[in-house]
Coordinates of C-alpha atoms in Angstrom, one line a residue:
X110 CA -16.9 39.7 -9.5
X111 CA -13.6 38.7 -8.1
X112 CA -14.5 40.1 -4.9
X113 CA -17.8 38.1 -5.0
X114 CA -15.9 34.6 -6.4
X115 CA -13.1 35.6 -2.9
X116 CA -16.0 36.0 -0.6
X117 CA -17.8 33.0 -1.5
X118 CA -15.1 30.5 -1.5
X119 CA -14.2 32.1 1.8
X120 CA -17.8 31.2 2.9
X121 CA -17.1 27.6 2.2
X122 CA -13.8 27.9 3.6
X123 CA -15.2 29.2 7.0
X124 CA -18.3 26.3 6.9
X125 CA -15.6 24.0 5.9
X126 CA -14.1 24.3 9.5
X127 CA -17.0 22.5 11.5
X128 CA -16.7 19.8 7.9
X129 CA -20.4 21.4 7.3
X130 CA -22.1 18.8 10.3
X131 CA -24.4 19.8 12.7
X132 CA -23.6 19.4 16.1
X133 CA -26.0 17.5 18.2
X134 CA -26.1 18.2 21.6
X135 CA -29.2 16.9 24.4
X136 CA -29.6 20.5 25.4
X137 CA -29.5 23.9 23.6
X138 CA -29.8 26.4 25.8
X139 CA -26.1 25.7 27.5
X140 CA -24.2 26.0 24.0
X141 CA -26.2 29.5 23.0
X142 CA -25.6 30.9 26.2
X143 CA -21.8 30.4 25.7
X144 CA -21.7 31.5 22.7
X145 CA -22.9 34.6 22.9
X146 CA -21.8 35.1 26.8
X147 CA -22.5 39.0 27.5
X148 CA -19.2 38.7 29.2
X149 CA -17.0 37.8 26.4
X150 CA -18.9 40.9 24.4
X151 CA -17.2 43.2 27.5
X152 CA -13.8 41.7 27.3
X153 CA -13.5 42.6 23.1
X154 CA -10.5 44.4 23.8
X155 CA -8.4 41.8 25.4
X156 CA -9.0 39.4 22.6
X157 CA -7.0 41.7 20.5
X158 CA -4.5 39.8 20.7
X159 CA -4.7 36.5 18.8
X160 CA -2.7 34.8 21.2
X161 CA -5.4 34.9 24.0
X162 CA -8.0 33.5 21.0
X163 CA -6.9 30.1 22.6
X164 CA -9.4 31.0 25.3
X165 CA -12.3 32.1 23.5
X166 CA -14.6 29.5 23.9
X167 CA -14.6 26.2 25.1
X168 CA -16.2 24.4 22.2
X169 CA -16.6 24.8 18.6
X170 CA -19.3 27.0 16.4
X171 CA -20.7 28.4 13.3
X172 CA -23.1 30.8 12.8
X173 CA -24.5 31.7 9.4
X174 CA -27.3 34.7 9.1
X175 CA -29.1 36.9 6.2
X176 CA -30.4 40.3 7.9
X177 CA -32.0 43.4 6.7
X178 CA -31.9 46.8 8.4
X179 CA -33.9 50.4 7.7
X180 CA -32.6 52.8 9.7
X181 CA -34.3 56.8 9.4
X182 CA -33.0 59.7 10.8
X183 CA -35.3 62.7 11.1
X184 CA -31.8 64.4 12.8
X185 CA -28.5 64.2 11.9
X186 CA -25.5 65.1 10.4
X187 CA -25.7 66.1 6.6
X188 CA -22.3 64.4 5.9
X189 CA -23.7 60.9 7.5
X190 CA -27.1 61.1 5.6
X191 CA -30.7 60.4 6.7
X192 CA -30.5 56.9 6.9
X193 CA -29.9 53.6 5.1
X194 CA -31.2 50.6 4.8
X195 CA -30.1 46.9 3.1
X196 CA -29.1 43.7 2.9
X197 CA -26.0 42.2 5.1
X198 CA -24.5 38.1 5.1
X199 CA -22.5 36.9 7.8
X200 CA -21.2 33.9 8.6
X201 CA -18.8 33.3 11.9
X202 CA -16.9 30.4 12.8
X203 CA -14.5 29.4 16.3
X204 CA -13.0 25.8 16.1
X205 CA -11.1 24.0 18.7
X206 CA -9.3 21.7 17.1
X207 CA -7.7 20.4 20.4
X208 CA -6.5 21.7 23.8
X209 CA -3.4 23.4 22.0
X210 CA -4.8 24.5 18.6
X211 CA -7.7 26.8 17.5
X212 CA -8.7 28.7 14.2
X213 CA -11.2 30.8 13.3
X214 CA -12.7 33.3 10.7
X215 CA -15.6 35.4 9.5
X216 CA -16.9 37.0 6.6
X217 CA -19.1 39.3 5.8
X218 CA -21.4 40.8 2.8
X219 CA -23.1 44.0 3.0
X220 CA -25.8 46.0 0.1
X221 CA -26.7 49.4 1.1
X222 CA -28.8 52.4 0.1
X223 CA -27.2 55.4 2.2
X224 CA -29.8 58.8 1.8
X225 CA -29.5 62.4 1.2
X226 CA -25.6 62.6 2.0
X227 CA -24.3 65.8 1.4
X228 CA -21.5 67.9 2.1
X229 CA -19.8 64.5 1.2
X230 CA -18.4 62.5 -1.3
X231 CA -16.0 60.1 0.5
X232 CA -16.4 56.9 2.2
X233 CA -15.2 56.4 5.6
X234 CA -15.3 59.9 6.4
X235 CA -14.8 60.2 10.4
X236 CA -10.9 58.4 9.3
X237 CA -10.5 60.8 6.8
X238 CA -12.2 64.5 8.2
X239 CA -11.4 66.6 7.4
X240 CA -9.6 66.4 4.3
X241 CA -13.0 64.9 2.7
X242 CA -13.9 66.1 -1.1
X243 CA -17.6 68.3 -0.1
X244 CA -20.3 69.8 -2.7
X245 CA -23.9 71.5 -1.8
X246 CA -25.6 68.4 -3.9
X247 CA -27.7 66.0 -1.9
X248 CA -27.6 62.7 -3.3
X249 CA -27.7 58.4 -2.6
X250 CA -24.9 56.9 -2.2
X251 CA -25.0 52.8 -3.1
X252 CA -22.3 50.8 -0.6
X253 CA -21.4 47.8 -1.2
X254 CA -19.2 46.2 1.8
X255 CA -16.9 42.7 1.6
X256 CA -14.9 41.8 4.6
X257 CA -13.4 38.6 5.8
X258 CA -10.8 37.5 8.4
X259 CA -9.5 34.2 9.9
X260 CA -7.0 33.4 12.6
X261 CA -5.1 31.1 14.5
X262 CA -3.6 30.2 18.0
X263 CA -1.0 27.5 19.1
X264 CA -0.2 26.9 22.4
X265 CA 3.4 25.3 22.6
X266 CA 4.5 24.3 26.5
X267 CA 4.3 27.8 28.1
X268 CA 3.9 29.7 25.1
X269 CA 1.0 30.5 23.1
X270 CA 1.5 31.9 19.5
X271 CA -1.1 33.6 17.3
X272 CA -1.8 35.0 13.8
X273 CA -4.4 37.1 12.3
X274 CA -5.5 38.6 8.9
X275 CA -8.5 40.7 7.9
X276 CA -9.4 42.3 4.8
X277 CA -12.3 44.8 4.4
X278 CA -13.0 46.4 0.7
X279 CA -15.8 49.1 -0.3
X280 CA -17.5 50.3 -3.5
X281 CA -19.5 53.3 -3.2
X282 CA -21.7 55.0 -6.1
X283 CA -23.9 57.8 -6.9
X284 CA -25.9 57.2 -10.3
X285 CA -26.6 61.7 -10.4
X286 CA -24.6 63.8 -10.6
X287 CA -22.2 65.0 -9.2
X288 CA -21.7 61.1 -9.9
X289 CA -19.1 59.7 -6.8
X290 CA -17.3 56.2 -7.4
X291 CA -15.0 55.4 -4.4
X292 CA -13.0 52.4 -3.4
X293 CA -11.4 51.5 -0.1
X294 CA -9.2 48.7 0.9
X295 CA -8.0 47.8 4.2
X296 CA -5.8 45.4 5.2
X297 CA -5.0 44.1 9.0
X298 CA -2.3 41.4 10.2
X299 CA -1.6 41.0 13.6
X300 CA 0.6 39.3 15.7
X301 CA 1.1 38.1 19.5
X302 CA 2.6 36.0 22.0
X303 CA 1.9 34.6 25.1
X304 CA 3.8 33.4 28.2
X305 CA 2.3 31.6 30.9
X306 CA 5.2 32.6 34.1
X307 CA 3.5 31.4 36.8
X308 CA 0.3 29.0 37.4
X309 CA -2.3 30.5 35.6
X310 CA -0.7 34.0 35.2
X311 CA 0.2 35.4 31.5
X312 CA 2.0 37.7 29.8
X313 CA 1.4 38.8 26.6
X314 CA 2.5 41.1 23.6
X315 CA 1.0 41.9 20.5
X316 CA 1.3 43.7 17.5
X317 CA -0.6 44.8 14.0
X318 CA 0.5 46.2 10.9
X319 CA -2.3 48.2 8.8
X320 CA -2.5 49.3 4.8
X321 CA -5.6 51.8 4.1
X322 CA -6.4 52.7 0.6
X323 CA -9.0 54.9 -0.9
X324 CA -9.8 56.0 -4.3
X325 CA -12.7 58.4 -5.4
X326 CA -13.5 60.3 -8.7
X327 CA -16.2 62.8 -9.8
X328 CA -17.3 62.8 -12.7
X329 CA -20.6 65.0 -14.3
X330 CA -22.9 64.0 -17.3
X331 CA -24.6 67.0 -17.7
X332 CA -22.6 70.4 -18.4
X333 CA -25.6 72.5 -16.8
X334 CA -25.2 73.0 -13.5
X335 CA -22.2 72.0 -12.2
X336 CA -22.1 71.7 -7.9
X337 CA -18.5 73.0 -7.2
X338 CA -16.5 70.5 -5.8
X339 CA -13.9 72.0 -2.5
X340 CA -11.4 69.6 -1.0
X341 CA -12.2 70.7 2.4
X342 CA -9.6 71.9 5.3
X343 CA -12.1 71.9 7.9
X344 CA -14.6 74.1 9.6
X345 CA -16.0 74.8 6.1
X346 CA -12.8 76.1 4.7
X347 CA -11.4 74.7 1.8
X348 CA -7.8 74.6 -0.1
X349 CA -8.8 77.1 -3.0
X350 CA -6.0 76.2 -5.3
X351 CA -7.9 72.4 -6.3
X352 CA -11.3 73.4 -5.6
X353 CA -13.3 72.9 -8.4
X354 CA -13.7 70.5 -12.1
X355 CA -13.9 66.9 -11.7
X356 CA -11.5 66.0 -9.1
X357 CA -9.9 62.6 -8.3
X358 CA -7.9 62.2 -5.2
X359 CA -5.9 59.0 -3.4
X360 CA -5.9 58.3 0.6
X361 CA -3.5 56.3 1.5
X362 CA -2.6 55.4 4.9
X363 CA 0.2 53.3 6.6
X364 CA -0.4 52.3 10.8
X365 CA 1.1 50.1 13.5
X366 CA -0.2 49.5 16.9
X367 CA 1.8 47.5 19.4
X368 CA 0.5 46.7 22.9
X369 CA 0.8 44.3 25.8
X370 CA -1.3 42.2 28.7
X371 CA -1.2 41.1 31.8
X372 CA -3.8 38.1 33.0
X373 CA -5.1 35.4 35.1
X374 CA -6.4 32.3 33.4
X375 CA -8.9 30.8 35.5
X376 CA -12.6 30.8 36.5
X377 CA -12.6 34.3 38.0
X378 CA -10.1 35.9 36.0
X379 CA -8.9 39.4 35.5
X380 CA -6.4 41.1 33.1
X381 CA -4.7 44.3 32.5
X382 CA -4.4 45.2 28.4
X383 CA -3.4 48.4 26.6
X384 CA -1.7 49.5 23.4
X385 CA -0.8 52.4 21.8
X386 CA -1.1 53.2 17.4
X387 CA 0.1 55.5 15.2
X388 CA -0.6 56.1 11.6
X389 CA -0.2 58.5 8.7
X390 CA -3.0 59.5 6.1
X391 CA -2.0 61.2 3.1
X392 CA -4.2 63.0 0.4
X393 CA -3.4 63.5 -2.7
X394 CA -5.1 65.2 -6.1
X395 CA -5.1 64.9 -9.6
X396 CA -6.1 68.0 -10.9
X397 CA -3.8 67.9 -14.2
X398 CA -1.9 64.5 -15.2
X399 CA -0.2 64.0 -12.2
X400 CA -0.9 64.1 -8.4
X401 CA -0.4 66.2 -5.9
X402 CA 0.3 65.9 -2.1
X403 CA -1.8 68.5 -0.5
X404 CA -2.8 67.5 3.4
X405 CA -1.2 65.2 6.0
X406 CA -3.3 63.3 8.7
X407 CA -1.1 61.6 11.6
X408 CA -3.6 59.8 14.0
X409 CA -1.9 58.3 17.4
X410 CA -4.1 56.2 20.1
X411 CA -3.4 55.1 23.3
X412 CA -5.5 53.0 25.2
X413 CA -5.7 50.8 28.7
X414 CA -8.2 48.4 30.2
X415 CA -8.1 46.5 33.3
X416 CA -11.0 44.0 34.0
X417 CA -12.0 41.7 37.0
X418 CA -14.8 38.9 37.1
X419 CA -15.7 36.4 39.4
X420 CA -18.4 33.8 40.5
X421 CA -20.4 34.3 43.9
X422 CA -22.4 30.9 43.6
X423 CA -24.9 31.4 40.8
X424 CA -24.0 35.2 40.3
X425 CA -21.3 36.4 38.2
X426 CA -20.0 39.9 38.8
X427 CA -17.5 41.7 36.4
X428 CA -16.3 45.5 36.4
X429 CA -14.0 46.6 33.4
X430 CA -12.6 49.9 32.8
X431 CA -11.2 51.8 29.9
X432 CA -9.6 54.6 29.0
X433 CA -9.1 55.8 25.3
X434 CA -6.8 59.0 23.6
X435 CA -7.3 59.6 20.3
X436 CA -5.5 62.8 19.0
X437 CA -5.2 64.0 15.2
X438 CA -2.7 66.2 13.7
X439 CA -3.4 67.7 10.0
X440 CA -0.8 69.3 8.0
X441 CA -1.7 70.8 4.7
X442 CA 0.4 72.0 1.6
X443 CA 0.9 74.9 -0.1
X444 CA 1.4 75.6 -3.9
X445 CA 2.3 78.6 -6.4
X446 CA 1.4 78.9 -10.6
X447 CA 3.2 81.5 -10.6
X448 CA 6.3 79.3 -12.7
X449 CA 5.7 77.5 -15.6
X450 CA 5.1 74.2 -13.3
X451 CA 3.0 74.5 -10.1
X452 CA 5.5 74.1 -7.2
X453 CA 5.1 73.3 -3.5
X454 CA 6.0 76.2 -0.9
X455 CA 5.3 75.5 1.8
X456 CA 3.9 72.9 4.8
X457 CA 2.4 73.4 7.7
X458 CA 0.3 72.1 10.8
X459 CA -3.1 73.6 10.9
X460 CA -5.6 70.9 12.2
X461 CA -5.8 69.0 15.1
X462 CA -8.2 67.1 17.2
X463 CA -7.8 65.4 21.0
X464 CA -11.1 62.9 22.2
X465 CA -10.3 61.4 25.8
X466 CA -13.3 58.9 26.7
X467 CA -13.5 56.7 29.8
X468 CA -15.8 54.2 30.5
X469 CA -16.6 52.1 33.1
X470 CA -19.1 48.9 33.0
X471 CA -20.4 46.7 35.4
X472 CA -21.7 43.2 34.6
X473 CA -24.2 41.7 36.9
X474 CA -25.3 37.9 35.8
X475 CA -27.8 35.4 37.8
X476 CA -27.4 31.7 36.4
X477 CA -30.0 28.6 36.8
X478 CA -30.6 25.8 34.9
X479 CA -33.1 27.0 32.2
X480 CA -32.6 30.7 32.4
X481 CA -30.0 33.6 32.5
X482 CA -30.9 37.0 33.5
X483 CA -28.2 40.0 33.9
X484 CA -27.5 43.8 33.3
X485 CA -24.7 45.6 32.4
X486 CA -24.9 49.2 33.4
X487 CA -22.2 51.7 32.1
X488 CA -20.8 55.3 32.3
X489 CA -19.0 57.0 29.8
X490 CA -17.4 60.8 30.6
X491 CA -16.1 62.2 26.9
X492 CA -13.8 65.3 26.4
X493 CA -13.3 66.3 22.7
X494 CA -11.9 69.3 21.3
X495 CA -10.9 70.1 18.0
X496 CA -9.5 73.7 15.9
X497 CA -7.6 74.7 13.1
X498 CA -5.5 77.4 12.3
X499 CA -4.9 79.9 9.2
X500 CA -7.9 81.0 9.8
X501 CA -8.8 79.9 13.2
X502 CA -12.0 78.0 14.1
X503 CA -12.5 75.9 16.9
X504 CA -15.3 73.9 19.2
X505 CA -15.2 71.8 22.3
X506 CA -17.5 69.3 24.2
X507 CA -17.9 67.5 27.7
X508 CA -20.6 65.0 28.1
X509 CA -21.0 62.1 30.0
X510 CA -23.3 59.3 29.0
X511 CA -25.1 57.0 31.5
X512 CA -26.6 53.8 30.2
X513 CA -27.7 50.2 31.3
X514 CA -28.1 46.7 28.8
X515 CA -30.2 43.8 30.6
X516 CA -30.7 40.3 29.1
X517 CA -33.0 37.4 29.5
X518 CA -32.5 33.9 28.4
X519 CA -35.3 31.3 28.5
X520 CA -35.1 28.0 27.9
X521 CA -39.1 26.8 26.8
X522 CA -37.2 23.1 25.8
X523 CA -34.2 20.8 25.0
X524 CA -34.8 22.3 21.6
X525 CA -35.9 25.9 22.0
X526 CA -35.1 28.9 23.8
X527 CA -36.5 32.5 23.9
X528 CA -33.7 35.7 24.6
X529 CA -34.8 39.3 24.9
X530 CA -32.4 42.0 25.7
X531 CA -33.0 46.0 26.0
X532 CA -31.1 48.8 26.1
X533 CA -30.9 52.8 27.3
X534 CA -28.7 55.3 27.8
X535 CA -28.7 58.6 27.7
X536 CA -26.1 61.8 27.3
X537 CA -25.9 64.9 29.0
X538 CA -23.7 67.7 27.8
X539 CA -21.8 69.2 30.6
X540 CA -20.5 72.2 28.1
X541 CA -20.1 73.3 24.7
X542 CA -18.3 75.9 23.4
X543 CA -17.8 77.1 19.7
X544 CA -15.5 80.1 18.0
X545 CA -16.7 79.2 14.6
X546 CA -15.5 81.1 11.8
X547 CA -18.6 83.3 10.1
X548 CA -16.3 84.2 7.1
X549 CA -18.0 81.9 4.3
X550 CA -20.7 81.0 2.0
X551 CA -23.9 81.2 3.7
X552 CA -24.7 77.5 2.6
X553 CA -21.7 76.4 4.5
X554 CA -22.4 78.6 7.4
X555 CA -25.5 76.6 7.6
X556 CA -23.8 73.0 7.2
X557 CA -21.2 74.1 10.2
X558 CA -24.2 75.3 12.2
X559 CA -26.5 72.1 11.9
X560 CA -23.4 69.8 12.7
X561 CA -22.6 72.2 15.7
X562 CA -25.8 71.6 17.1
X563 CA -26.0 68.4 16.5
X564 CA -22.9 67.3 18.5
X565 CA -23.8 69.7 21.4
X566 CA -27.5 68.7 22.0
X567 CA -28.5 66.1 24.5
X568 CA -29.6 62.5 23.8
X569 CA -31.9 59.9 24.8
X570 CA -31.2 56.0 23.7
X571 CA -33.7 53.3 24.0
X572 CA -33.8 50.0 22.4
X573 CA -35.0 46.2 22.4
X574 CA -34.4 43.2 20.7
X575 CA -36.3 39.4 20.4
X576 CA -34.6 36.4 19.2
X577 CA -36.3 32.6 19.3
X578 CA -34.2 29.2 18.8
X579 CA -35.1 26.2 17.4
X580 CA -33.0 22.8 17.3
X581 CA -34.5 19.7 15.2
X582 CA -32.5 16.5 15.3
X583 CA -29.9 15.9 13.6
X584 CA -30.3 19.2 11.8
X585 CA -28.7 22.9 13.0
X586 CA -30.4 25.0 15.0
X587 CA -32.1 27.9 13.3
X588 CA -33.1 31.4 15.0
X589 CA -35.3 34.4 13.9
X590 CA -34.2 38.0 16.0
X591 CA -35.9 41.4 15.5
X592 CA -34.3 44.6 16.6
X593 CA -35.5 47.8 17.3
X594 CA -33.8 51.1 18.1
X595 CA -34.9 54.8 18.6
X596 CA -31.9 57.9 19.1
X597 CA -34.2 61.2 20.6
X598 CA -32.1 64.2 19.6
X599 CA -33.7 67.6 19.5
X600 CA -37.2 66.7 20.4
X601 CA -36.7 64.4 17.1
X602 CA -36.6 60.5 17.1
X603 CA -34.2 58.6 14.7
X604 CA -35.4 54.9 14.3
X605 CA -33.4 52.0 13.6
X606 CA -35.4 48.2 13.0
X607 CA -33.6 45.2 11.8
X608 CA -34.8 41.7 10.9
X609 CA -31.8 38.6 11.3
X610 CA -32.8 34.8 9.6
X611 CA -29.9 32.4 10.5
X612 CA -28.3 29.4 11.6
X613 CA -26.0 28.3 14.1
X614 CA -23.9 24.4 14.5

């Protein structure tokens, strides 16, 4: 209920910065393309930095929307589930309050049904794998999702200052045993700075400061037929000494990222932006009345992105590249009975996983007066390897991924407009190798096999989407979308539809 009472006032908070009035405007179509300009979408990264929010748009907005999603997977990995489907609320605002000064926030309310997970009983489980809490039970998991964030930027002479906050909490149940309650908080500040050294040339630095928490318990109703619980290792080994009962266990993880940019403020601008983060996760159990420490995840990042766009007349032209290390270290403890008190012997590293990923995208954009038309094809090569040690088990992948996103935007009047946008891609592995462990329980074998596959088996990618806008005076503009997307994997289709009611000022 808190939660609920924080997330509502915040929704009034974020309404409260356009003071809840409809801005009327003789034409609609300019003001939706710019708001949701494909090109600001490519240049995520570089607004990072909250310093460079000064720039994001050049007038003000809110946008409020109720959706609802179904999304079923005939294929897929046991851990994730076959699908889920719910209710979301979002609301988004961007203010300028003048040429120095602008604030903005979001917030956000999800409801979700998540199906037959198994081999599972965490949230958030790529951040914590593979130190995740796993049984042989298939069950729902019920998500419910709060996050907000707000920000702000003030330019002062050459300098731009900014500061931003976010918040995201979970609550995730099973109502069967084994019966699952997990919480997750995760808190986000960051900080930058900008210096404008020469005309329109910056320089910027930035900063962020991360809390992760989660909490989940186990609990059973019946006595009968008791899944048993293994706090897995990886690979489908687990640490023996905690496996088993009712287990509780705390994640609790503690980051920083710090980065800089380079970039040229003007009509066809370009910038340089990278950063690098490090964190530590740690697990810990409650087997008896007090906890211990028993694995170790260290997670650093690097990443770089250069980007250049300019204007050719009506065309707009923008290539951005990016290039992205993430690489995971797990240590894991040891412990003896053998004393009256169980004691620690011993720690070592025995998990680690490297992902390199580079990307390049091209953004093609043809402008008139009623319409916008563009494509933004892309090419992704991924390396990713990943082993443990005591016992060994390993796999690795190369694929590449080849895909291409077009958009249309129509205006039909002052007060209506028509956008469709599609979507395909699709990923070829280049090679796959395994040296997969066979000593375990032929249940697990099975889990390890089907994810194996899984992540070594080509994919095809196809989507669409339709969204209509309507303006009356004096009143917001209101827009139906609907969304459709199908993932082919295995000579099986996975099919995601979604359904978004909202409003925009």
């Amino acid at each position: 209920m808190k939660l609920q009472n924080t997330l509502f006032s915040f929704f009034i908070l974020t309404f409260g910065l356009t003071n809840l009035k409809a801005q009327d405007s003789i034409r609609l179509f300019p003001k939706i393309e710019q708001q949701y300009s494909v090109e600001r979408q490519l240049k995520n990264n570089f607004y990072y930095n909250p310093a460079s929010m000064s720039g994001y748009s050049n007038f003000s907005f809110t946008d409020f929307s109720i959706g609802y999603e179904n999304e079923k997977r005939n294929i897929y990995r046991q851990q994730e589930g076959s699908g889920q489907k719910g209710l979301s609320l979002k609301v988004t605002s961007y203010k300028k309050q003048n040429d120095h000064r602008s604030i903005w926030g979001s917030a956000r309310y999800q409801n979700l049904n998540i199906s037959s997970v198994k081999w599972n009983e965490n949230l958030d489980f790529d951040r914590i794998a593979p130190y995740s809490i796993a049984d042989s039970a298939c069950g729902d998991t019920k998500l419910e999702r709060y996050q907000f964030s707000g920000g702000i930027s003030q330019k002062i002479n050459r300098w731009t200052f900014g500061l931003e906050a976010s918040y995201l909490a979970q609550l995730g149940s099973r109502n069967r045993d084994p019966r699952q309650k997990s919480t997750t908080s995760d808190l986000n500040v960051n900080l930058g700075v900008n210096y404008r050294f020469y005309n329109d040339f910056e320089i910027g630095i930035f900063g962020n400061l991360n809390k992760y928490t989660q909490n989940t318990s186990i609990k059973f109703v019946s006595d009968l037929g008791q899944a048993l619980m293994y706090q897995m290792t990886g690979f489908g080994f687990s640490n023996y000494f905690f496996n088993g009962g009712s287990p509780a266990a705390i994640y609790e993880e503690f980051g920083y990222k710090v980065g800089g940019q380079i970039f040229k403020n003007s009509k066809n601008p370009f910038y340089i932006t990278g950063y690098l983060s490090q964190s530590k996760n740690q697990k810990s159990v409650n087997p008896t009345n007090r906890y211990f420490d028993i694995s170790d995840l260290d997670n650093e990042n690097y990443q770089i992105e250069a980007a250049k766009f300019f204007s050719i007349h009506q065309h707009r032209v923008g290539l951005v590249a990016n290039y992205q290390a993430f690489i995971r270290t797990g240590s894991e403890y040891g412990y003896t009975n053998n004393t009256e008190i169980i004691e620690q012997i011993y720690k070592r590293k025995s998990y680690k996983k490297e992902d390199y990923l580079s990307t390049i995208k091209v953004l093609y954009q043809y402008s008139a007066d009623k319409f916008v038309l563009g494509a933004t094809p892309s090419l992704l090569y991924r390396q990713t390897t990943e082993q443990r040690m005591y016992p060994f088990s390993g796999q690795k992948f190369e694929s590449y991924t080849l895909g291409i996103d077009a958009f249309y935007i129509q205006e039909i009047a002052d007060n209506q407009l028509i956008s469709l946008s599609g979507n395909f891609s699709t990923k070829k592995i280049i090679k796959s190798t395994n040296a997969l462990s066979t000593d375990l329980r032929e249940s697990i074998m099975d889990w390890l096999m089907s994810d194996y596959n899984y992540l070594a088996s080509d994919a095809i990618s196809l989507g669409a989407s339709l969204r209509y806008d309507l303006k009356f005076q004096k009143l917001p503009a209101f827009y139906i979308q609907a969304g459709w997307q199908q993932f082919q994997l295995q000579k099986k289709n996975n099919n995601f539809t979604q359904l978004i009611l909202g409003i925009t000022f």
